[in-house]
PDB file of C-alpha atoms in Angstrom:
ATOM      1  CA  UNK A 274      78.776  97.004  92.695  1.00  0.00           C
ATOM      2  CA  UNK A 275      78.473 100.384  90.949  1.00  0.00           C
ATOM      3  CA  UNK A 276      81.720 102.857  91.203  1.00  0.00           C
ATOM      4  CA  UNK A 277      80.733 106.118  93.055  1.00  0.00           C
ATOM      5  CA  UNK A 278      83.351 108.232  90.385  1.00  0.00           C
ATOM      6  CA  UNK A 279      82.625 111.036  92.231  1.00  0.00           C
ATOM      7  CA  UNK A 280      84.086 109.023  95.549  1.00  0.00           C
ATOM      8  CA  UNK A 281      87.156 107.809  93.435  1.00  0.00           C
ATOM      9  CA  UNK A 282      88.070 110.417  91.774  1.00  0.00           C
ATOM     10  CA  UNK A 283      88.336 112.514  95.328  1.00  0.00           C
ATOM     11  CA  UNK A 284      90.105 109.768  96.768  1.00  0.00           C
ATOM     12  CA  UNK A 285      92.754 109.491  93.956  1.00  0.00           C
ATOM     13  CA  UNK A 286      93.130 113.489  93.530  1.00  0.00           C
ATOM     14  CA  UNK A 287      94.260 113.418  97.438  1.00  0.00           C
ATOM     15  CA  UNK A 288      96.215 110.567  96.657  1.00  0.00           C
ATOM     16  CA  UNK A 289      98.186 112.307  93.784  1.00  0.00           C
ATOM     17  CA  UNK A 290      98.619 115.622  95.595  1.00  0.00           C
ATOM     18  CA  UNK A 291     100.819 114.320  98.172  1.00  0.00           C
ATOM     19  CA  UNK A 292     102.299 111.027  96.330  1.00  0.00           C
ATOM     20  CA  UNK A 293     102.656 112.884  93.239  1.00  0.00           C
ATOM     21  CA  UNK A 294     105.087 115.786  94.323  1.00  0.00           C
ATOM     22  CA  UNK A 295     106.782 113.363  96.372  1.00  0.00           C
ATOM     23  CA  UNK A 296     107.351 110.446  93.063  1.00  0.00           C
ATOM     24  CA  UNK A 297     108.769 113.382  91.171  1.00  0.00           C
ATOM     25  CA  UNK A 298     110.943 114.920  93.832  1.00  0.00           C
ATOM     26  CA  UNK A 299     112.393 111.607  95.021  1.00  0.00           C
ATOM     27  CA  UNK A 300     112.994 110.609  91.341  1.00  0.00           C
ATOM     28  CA  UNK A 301     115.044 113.943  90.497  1.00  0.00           C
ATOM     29  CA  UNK A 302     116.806 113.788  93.824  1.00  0.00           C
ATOM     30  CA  UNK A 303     117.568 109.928  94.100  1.00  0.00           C
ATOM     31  CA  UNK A 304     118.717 109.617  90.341  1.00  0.00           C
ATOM     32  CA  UNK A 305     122.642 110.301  90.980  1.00  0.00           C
ATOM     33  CA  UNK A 306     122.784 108.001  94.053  1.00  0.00           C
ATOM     34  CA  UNK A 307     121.122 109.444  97.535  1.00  0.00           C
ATOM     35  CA  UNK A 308     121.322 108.487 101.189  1.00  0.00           C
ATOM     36  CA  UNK A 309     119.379 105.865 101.944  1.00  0.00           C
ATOM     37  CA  UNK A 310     117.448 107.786 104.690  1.00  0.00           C
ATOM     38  CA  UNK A 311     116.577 110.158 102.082  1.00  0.00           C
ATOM     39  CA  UNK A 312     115.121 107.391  99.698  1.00  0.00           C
ATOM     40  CA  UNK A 313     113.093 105.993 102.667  1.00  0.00           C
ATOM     41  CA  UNK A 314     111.403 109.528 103.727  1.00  0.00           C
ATOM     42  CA  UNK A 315     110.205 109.900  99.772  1.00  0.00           C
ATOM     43  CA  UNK A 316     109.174 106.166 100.085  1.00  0.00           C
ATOM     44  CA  UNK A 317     107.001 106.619 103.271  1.00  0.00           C
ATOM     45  CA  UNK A 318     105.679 109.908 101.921  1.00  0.00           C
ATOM     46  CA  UNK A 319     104.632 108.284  98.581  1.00  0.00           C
ATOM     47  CA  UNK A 320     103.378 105.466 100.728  1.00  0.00           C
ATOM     48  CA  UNK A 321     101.384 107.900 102.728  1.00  0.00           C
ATOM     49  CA  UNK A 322      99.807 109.661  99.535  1.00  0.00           C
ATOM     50  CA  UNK A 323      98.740 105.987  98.878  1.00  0.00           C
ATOM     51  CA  UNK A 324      97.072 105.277 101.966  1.00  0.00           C
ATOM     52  CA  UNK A 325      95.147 108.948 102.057  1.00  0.00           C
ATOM     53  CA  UNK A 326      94.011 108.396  98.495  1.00  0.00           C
ATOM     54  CA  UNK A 327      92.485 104.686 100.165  1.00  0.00           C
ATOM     55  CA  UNK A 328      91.051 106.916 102.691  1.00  0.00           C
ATOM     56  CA  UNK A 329      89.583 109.547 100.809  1.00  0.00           C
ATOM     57  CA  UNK A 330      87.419 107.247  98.372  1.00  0.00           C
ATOM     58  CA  UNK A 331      86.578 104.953 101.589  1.00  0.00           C
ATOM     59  CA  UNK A 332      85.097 108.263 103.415  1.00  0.00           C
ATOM     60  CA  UNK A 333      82.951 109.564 100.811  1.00  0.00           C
ATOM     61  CA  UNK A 334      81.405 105.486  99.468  1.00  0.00           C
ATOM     62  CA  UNK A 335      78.990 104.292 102.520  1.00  0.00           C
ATOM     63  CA  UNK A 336      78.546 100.926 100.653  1.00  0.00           C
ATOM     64  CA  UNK A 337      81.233  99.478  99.480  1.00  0.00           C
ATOM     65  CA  UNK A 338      83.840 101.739 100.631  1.00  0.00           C
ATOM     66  CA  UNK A 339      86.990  98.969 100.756  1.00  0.00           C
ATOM     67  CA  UNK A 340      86.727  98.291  97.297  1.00  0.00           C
ATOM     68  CA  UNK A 341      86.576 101.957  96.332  1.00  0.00           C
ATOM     69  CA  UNK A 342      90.201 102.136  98.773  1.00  0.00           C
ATOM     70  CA  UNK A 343      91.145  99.533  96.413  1.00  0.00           C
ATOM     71  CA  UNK A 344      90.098 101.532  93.701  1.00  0.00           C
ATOM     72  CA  UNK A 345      91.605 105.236  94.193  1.00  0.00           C
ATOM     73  CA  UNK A 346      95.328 104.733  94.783  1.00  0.00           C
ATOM     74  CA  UNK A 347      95.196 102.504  91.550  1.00  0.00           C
ATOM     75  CA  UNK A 348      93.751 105.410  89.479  1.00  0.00           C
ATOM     76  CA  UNK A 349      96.653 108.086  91.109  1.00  0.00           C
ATOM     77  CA  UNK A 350      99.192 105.338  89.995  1.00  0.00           C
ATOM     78  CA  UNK A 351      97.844 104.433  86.868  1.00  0.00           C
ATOM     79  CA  UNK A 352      97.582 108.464  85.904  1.00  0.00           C
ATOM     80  CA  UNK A 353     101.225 109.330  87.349  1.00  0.00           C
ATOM     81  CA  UNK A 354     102.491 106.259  85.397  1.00  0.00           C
ATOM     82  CA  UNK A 355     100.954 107.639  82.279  1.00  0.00           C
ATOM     83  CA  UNK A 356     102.492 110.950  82.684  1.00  0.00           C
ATOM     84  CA  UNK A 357     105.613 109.671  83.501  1.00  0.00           C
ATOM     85  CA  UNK A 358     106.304 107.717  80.473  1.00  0.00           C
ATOM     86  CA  UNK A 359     104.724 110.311  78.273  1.00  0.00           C
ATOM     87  CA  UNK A 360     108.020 111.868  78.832  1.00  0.00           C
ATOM     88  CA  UNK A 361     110.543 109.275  78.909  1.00  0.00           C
ATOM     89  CA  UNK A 362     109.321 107.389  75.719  1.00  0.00           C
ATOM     90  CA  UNK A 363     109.216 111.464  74.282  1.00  0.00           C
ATOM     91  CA  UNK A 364     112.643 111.055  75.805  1.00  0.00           C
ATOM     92  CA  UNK A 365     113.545 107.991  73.409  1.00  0.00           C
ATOM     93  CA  UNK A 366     114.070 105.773  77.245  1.00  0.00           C
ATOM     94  CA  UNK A 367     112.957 102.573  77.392  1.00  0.00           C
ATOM     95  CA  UNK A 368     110.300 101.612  80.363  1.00  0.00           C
ATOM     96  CA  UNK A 369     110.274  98.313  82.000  1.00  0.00           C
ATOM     97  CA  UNK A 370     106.853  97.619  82.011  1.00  0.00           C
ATOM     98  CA  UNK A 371     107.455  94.136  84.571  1.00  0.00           C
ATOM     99  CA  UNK A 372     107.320  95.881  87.780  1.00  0.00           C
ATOM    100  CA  UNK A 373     104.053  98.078  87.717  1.00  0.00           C
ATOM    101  CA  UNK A 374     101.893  95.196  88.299  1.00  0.00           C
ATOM    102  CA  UNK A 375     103.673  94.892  91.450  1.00  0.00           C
ATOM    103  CA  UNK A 376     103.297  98.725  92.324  1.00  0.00           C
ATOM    104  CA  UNK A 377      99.928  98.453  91.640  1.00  0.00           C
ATOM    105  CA  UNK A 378      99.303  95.793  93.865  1.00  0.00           C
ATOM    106  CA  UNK A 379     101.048  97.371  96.791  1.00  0.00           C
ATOM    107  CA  UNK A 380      99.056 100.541  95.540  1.00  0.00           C
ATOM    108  CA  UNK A 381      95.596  99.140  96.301  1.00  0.00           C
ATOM    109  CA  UNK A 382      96.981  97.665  99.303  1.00  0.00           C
ATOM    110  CA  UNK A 383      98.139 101.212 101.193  1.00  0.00           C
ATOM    111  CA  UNK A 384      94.162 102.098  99.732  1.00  0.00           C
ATOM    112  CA  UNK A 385      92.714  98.973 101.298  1.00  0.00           C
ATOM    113  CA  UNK A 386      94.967 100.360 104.686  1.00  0.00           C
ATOM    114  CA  UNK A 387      93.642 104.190 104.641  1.00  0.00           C
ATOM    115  CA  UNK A 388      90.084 102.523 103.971  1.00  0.00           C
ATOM    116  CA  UNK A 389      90.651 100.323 107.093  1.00  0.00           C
ATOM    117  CA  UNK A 390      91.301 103.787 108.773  1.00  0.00           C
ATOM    118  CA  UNK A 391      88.573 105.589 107.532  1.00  0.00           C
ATOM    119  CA  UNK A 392      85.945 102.623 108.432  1.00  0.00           C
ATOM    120  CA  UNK A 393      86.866 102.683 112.350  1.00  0.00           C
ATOM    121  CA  UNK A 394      87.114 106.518 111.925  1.00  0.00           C
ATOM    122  CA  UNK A 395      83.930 106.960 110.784  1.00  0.00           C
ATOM    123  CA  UNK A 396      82.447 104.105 112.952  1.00  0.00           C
ATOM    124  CA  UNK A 397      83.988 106.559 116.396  1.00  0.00           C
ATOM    125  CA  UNK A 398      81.848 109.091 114.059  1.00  0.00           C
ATOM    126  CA  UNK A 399      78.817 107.659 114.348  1.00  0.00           C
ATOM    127  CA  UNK A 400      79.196 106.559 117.604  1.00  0.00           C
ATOM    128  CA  UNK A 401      79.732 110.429 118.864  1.00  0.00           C
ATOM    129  CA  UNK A 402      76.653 110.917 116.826  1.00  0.00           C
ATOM    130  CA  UNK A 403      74.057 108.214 118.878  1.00  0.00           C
ATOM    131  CA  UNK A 404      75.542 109.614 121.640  1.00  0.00           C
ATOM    132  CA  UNK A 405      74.397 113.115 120.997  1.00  0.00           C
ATOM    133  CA  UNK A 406      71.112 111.982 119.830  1.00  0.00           C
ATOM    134  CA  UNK A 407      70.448 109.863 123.478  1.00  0.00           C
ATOM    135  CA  UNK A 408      71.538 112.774 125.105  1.00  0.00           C
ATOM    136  CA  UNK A 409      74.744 110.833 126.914  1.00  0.00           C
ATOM    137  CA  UNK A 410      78.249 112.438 127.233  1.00  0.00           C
TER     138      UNK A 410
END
């Protein structure tokens, strides 16, 4: 399998638009103790930056476009992550490095989700499409 970069790099850049914003925001706001409704809406928005990056990649690779899903929301963690501790180890924090594998599992799992999406999406696509061509409505 080649990597369509073109295809990943799309799917992670939607991915970090809305997951980004909402990893920083719920990190300034959560750090002094929040409601727990408020951690779960910057949870299920991160989530949901996770799953369009998945979706993204997915729609723009034809051939292998669940493994590109895979691909994309690793890439938006992996370059938020990077960021991230850029400025806490310029900080002097230390980072516990023990849980990102984990994060970056359930990462490329919300991409395999929003890849799942974009598959039966574009398969009601192409249906439309034959239809059009047979002339049936």
């Amino acid at each position: 399998m080649t990597i369509n970069w073109p295809a990943l790099i799309n799917g992670a850049a939607a991915g970090l638009l809305i997951a980004g914003p909402a990893g920083i925001i719920g990190t300034l706001v959560t750090r002094n103790g929040a409601n727990a409704g408020v951690v779960l809406l910057f949870v299920l928005a991160i989530a949901f930056g996770l799953v369009a990056a998945g979706f993204g990649a997915a729609r723009l690779e034809r051939q292998h476009p669940l493994q590109h899903a895979a691909l994309a929301p690793v890439l938006a963690f992996v370059l938020l992550q990077v960021l991230l501790h850029a400025r806490l180890l310029a900080a002097g924090e230390s980072i516990d490095v023990w849980r990102y594998p984990v994060f970056g599992l359930l990462a490329s799992s919300l991409g395999v989700l929003g890849g799942m999406l974009a598959n039966r999406w574009m398969a009601g696509e192409d249906k439309k499409a034959r239809r059009g061509l047979n002339g049936d409505s």
